[in-house]
PDB file of C-alpha atoms in Angstrom:
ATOM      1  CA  UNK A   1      61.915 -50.082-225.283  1.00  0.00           C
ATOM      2  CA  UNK A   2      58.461 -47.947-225.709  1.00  0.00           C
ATOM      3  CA  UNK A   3      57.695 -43.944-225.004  1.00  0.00           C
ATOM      4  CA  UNK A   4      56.123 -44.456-221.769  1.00  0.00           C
ATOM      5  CA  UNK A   5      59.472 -45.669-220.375  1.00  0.00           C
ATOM      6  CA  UNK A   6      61.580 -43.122-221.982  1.00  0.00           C
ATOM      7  CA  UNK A   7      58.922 -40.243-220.431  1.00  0.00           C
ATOM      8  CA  UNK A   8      59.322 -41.449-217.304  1.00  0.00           C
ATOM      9  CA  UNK A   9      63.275 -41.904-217.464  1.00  0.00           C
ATOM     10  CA  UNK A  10      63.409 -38.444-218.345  1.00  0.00           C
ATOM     11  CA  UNK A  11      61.554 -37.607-215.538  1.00  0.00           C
ATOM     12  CA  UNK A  12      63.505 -39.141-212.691  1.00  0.00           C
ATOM     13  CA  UNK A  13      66.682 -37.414-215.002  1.00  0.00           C
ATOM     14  CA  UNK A  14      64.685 -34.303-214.162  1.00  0.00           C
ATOM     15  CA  UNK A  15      64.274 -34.447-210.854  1.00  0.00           C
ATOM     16  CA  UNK A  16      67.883 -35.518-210.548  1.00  0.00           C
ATOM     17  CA  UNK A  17      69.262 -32.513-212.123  1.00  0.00           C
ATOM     18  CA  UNK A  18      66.788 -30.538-209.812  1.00  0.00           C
ATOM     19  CA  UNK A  19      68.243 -32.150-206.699  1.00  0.00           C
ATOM     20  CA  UNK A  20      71.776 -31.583-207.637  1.00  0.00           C
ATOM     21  CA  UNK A  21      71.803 -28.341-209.703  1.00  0.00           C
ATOM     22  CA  UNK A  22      70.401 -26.903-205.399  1.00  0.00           C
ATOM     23  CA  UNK A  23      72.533 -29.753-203.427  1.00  0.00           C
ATOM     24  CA  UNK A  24      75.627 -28.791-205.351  1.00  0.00           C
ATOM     25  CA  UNK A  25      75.619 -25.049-205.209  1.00  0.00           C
ATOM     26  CA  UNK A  26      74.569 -25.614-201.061  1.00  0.00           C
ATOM     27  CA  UNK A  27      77.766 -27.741-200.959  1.00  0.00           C
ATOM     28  CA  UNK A  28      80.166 -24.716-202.980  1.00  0.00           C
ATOM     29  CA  UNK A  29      78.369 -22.419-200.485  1.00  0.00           C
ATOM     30  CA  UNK A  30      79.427 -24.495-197.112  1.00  0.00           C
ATOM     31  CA  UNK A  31      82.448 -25.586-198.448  1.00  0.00           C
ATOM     32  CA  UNK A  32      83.824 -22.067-198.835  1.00  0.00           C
ATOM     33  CA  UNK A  33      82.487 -20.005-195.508  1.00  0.00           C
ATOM     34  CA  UNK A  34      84.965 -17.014-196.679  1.00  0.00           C
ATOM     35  CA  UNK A  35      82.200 -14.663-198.490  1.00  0.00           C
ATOM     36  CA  UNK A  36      85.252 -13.922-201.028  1.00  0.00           C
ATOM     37  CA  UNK A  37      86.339 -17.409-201.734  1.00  0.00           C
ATOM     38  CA  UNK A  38      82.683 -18.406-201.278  1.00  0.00           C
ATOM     39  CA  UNK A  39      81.768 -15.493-204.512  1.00  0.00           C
ATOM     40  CA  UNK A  40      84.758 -16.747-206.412  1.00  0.00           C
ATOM     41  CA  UNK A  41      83.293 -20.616-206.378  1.00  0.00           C
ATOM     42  CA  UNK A  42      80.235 -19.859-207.172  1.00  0.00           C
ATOM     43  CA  UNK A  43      81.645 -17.918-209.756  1.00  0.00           C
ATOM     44  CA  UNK A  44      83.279 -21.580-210.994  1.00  0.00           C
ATOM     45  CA  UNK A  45      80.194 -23.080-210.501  1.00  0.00           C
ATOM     46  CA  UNK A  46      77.795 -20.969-212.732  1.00  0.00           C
ATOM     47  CA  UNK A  47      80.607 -20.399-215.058  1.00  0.00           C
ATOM     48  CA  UNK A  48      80.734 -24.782-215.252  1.00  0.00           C
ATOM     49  CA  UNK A  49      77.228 -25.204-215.465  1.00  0.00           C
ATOM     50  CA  UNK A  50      77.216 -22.390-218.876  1.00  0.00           C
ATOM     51  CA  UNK A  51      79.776 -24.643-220.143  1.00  0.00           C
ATOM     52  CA  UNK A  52      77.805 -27.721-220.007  1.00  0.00           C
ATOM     53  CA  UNK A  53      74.345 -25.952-220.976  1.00  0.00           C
ATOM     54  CA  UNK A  54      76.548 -25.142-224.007  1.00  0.00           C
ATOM     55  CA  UNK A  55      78.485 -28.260-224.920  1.00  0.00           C
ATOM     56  CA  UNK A  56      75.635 -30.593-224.046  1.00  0.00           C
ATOM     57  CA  UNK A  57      73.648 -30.538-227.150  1.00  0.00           C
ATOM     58  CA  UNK A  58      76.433 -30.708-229.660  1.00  0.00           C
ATOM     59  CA  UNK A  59      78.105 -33.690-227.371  1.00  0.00           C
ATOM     60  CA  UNK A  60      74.365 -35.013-227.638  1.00  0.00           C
ATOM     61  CA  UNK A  61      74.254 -34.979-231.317  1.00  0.00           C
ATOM     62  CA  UNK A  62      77.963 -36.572-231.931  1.00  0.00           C
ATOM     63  CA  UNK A  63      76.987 -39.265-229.670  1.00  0.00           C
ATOM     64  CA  UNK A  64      73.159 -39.690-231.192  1.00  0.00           C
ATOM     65  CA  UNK A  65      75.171 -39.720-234.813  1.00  0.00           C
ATOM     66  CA  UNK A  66      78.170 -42.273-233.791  1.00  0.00           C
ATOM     67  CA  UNK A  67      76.848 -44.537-230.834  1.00  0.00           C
ATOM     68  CA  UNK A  68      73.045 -44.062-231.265  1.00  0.00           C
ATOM     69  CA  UNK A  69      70.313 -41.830-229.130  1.00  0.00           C
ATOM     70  CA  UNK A  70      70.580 -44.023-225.843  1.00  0.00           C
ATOM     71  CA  UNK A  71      73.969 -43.476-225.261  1.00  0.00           C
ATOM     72  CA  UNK A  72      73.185 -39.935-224.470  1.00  0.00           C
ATOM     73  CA  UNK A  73      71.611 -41.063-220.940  1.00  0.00           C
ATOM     74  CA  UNK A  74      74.387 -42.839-220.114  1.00  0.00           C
ATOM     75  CA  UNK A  75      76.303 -39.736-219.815  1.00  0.00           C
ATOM     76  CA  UNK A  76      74.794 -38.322-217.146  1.00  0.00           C
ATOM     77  CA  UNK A  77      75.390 -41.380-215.522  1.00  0.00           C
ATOM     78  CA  UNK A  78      79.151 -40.835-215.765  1.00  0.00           C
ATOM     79  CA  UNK A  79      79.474 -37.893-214.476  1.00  0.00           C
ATOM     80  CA  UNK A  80      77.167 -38.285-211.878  1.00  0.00           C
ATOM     81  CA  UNK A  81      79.003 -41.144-210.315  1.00  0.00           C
ATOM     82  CA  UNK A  82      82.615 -39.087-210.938  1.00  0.00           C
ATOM     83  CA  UNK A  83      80.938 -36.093-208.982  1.00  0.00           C
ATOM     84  CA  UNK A  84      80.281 -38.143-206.200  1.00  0.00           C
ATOM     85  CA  UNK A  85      83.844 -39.754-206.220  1.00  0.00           C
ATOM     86  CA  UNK A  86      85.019 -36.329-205.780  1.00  0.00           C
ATOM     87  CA  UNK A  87      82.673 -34.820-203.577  1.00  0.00           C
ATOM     88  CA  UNK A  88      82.844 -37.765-200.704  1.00  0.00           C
ATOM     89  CA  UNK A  89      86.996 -37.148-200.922  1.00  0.00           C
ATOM     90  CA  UNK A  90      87.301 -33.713-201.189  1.00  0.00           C
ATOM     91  CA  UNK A  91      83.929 -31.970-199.564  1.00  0.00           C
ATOM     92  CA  UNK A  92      83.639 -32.496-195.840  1.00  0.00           C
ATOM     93  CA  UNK A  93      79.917 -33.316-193.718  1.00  0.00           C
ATOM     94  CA  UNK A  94      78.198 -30.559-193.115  1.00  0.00           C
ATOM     95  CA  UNK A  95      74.495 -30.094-192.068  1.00  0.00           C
ATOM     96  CA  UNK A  96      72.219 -27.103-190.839  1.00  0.00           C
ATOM     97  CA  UNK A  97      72.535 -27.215-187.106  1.00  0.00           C
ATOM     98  CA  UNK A  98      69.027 -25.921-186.722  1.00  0.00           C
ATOM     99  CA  UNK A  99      66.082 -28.457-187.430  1.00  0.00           C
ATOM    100  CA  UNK A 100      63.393 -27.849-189.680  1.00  0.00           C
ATOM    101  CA  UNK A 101      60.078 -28.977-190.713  1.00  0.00           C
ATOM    102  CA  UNK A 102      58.427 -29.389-193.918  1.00  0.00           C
ATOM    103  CA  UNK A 103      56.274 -26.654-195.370  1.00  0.00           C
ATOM    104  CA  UNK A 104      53.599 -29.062-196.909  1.00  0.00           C
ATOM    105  CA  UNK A 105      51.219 -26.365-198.048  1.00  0.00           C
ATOM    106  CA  UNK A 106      53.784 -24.368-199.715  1.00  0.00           C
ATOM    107  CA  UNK A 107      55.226 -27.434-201.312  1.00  0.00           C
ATOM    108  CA  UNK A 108      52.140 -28.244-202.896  1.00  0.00           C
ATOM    109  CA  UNK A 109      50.942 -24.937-203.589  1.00  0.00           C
ATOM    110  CA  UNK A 110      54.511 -24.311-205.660  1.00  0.00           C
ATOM    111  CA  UNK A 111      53.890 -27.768-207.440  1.00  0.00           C
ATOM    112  CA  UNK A 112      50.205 -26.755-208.523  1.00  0.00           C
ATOM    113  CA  UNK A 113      51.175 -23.253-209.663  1.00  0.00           C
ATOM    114  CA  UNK A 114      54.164 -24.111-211.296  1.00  0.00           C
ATOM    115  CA  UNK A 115      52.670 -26.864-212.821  1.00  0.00           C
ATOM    116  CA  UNK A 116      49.400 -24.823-213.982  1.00  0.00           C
ATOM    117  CA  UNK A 117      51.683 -22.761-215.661  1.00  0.00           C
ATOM    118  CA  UNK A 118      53.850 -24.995-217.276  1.00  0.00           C
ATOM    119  CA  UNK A 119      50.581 -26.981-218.779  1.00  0.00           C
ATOM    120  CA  UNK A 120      49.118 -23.606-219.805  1.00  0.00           C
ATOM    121  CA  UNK A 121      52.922 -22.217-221.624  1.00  0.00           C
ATOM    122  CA  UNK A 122      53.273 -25.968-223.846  1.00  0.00           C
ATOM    123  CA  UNK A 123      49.977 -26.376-224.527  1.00  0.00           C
ATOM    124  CA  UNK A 124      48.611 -22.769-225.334  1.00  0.00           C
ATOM    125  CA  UNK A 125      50.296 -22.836-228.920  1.00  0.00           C
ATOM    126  CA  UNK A 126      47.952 -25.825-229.853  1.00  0.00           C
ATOM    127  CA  UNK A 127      44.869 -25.091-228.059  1.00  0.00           C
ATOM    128  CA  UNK A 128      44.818 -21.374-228.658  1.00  0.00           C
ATOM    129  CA  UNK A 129      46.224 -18.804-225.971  1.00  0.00           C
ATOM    130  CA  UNK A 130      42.669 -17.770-225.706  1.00  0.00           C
ATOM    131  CA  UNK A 131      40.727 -21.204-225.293  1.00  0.00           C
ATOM    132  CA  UNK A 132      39.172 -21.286-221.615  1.00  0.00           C
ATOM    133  CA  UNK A 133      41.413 -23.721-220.506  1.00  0.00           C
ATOM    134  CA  UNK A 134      44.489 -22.214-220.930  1.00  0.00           C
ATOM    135  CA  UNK A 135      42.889 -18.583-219.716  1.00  0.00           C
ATOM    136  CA  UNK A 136      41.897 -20.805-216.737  1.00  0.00           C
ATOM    137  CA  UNK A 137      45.303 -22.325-216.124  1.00  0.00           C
ATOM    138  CA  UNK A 138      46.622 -18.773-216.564  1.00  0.00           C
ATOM    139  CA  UNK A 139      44.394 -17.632-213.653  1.00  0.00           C
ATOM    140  CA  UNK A 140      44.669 -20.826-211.787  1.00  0.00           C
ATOM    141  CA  UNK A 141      48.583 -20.027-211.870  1.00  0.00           C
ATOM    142  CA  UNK A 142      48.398 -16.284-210.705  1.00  0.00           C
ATOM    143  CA  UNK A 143      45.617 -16.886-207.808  1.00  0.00           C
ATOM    144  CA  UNK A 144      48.122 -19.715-206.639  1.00  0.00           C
ATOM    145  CA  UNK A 145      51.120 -17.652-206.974  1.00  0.00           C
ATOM    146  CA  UNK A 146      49.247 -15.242-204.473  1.00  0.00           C
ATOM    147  CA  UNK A 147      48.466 -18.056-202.222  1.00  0.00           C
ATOM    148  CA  UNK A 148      51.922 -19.161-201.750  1.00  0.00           C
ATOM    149  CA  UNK A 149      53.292 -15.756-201.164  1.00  0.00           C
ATOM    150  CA  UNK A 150      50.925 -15.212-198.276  1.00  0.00           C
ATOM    151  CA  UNK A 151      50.892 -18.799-197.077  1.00  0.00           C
ATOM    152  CA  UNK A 152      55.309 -18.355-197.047  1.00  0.00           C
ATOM    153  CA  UNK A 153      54.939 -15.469-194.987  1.00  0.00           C
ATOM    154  CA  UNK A 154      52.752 -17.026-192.227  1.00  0.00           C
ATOM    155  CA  UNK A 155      54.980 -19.799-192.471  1.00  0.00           C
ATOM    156  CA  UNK A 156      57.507 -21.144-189.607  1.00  0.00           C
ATOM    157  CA  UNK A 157      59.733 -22.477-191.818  1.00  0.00           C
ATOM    158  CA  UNK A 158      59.318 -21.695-195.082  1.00  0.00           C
ATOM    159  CA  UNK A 159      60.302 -23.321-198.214  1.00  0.00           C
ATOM    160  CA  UNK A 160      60.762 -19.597-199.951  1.00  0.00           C
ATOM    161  CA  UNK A 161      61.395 -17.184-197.965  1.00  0.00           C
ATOM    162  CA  UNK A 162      59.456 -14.573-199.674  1.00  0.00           C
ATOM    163  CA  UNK A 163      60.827 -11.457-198.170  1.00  0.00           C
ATOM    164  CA  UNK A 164      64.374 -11.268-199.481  1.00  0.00           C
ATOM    165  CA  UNK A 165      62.902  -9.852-202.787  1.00  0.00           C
ATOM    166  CA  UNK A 166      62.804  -6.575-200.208  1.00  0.00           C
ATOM    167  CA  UNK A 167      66.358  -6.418-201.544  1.00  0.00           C
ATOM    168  CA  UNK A 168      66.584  -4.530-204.596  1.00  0.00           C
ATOM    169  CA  UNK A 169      69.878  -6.335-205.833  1.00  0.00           C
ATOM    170  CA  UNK A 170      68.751  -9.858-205.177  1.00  0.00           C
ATOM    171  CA  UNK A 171      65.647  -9.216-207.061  1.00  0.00           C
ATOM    172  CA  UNK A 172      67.043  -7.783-210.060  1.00  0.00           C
ATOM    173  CA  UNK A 173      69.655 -10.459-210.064  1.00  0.00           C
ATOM    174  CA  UNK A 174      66.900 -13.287-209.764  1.00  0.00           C
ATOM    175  CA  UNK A 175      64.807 -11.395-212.435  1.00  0.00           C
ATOM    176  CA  UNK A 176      67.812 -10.980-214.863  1.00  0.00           C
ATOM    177  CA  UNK A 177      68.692 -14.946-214.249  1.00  0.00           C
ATOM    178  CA  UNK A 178      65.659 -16.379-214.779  1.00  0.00           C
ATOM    179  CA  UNK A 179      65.201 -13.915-217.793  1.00  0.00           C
ATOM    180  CA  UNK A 180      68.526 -15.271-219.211  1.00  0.00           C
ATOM    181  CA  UNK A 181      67.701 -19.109-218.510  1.00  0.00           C
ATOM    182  CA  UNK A 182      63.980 -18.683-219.714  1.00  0.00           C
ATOM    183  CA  UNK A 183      65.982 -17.243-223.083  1.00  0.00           C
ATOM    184  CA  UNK A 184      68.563 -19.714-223.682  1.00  0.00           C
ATOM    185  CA  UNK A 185      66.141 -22.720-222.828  1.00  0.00           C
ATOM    186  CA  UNK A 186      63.141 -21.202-225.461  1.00  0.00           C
ATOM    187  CA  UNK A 187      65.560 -20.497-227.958  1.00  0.00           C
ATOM    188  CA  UNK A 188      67.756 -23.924-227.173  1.00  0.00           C
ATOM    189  CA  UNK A 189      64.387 -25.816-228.115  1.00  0.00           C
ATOM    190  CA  UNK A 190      63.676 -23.741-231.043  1.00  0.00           C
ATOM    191  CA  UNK A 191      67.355 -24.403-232.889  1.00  0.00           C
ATOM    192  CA  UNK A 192      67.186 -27.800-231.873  1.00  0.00           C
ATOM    193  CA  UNK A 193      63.553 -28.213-233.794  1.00  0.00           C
ATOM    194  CA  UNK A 194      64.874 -25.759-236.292  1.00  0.00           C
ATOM    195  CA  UNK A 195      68.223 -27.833-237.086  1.00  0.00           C
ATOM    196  CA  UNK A 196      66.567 -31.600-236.864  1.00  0.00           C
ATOM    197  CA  UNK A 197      63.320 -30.769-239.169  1.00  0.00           C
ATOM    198  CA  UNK A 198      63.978 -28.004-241.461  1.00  0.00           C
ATOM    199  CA  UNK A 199      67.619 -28.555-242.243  1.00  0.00           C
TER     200      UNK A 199
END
């Protein structure tokens, strides 16, 4: 009914999708202990997710063109419920045997970095990648990112563990990832702009 409620259903989709893009690939990773089987399913699993990533906006547009734009968060809604049909019959219980606490300072130091960031990136183009508030976000965001990696390493339990980038592989993997994603998602926007107000 207004843009307020649609901003904040889009934010409790977002969250969502956070909390089951890391639940789900935890659940592929303790349902398959084998570290073969357990490489081949997460193999599935990424190769899924590219599928949908894919498909979703051109699904999104036939529906927006035949039904009308609110069917398209109805969708999620479906599959959601069919994923957890299937994962309550075929996924058994399982839980980390050791307890741990919450790392409140690195939770909130991630949230204000991330989220300095992510203010400075949208809003730079309009206020001028110069302007002293972005430039102050930009710092903000680095000085926090600094923060967090020494507050993680004092930590007991921490919410990153900070020192498996000590391994070569997993870093370059994590840096080519999040290279790929931060491609596909820029350039996903851009068409998307491109196709609904130029053509």
């Amino acid at each position: 009914p207004s843009l307020c409620i649609l901003n904040i259903g889009r934010g409790l989709q977002g969250i969502g999708a956070a909390t089951v893009n890391v639940a789900s690939l935890a659940l592929v990773s303790a349902a398959f202990p084998d570290p073969g089987r357990k490489a081949r399913a997460i193999g599935i699993w990424t190769g899924i997710a590219s599928v949908g990533l894919a498909i979703g906006p051109t699904v999104g547009g036939v529906l927006t063109e035949s039904v009308g734009w609110r069917s398209i968060f109805f969708v999620n809604v479906i599959v959601g419920v069919l994923a957890v049909v299937l994962v309550r019959a075929f996924v058994e219980e399982s839980s980390d045997p050791a307890t741990r606490d919450l790392d409140l300072r690195g939770q909130l130091l991630f949230i204000v970095g991330v989220g300095a960031l992510t203010y400075a990136l949208i809003e730079a183009p309009h206020d001028g990648w110069l302007s002293p508030l972005i430039v102050g976000l930009f710092v903000t965001a680095a000085v926090i990112a600094v923060l967090f990696v020494v507050a993680e390493l004092r930590a007991a339990d921490p919410m990153m563990d900070v020192r498996v980038f000590r391994d070569r592989v997993y870093t370059v993997a994590v840096l080519t990832l999040f290279a790929v994603l931060f491609a596909i998602y820029g350039l996903l926007l851009v068409i998307t702009q491109y196709f609904q107000n130029i053509k």
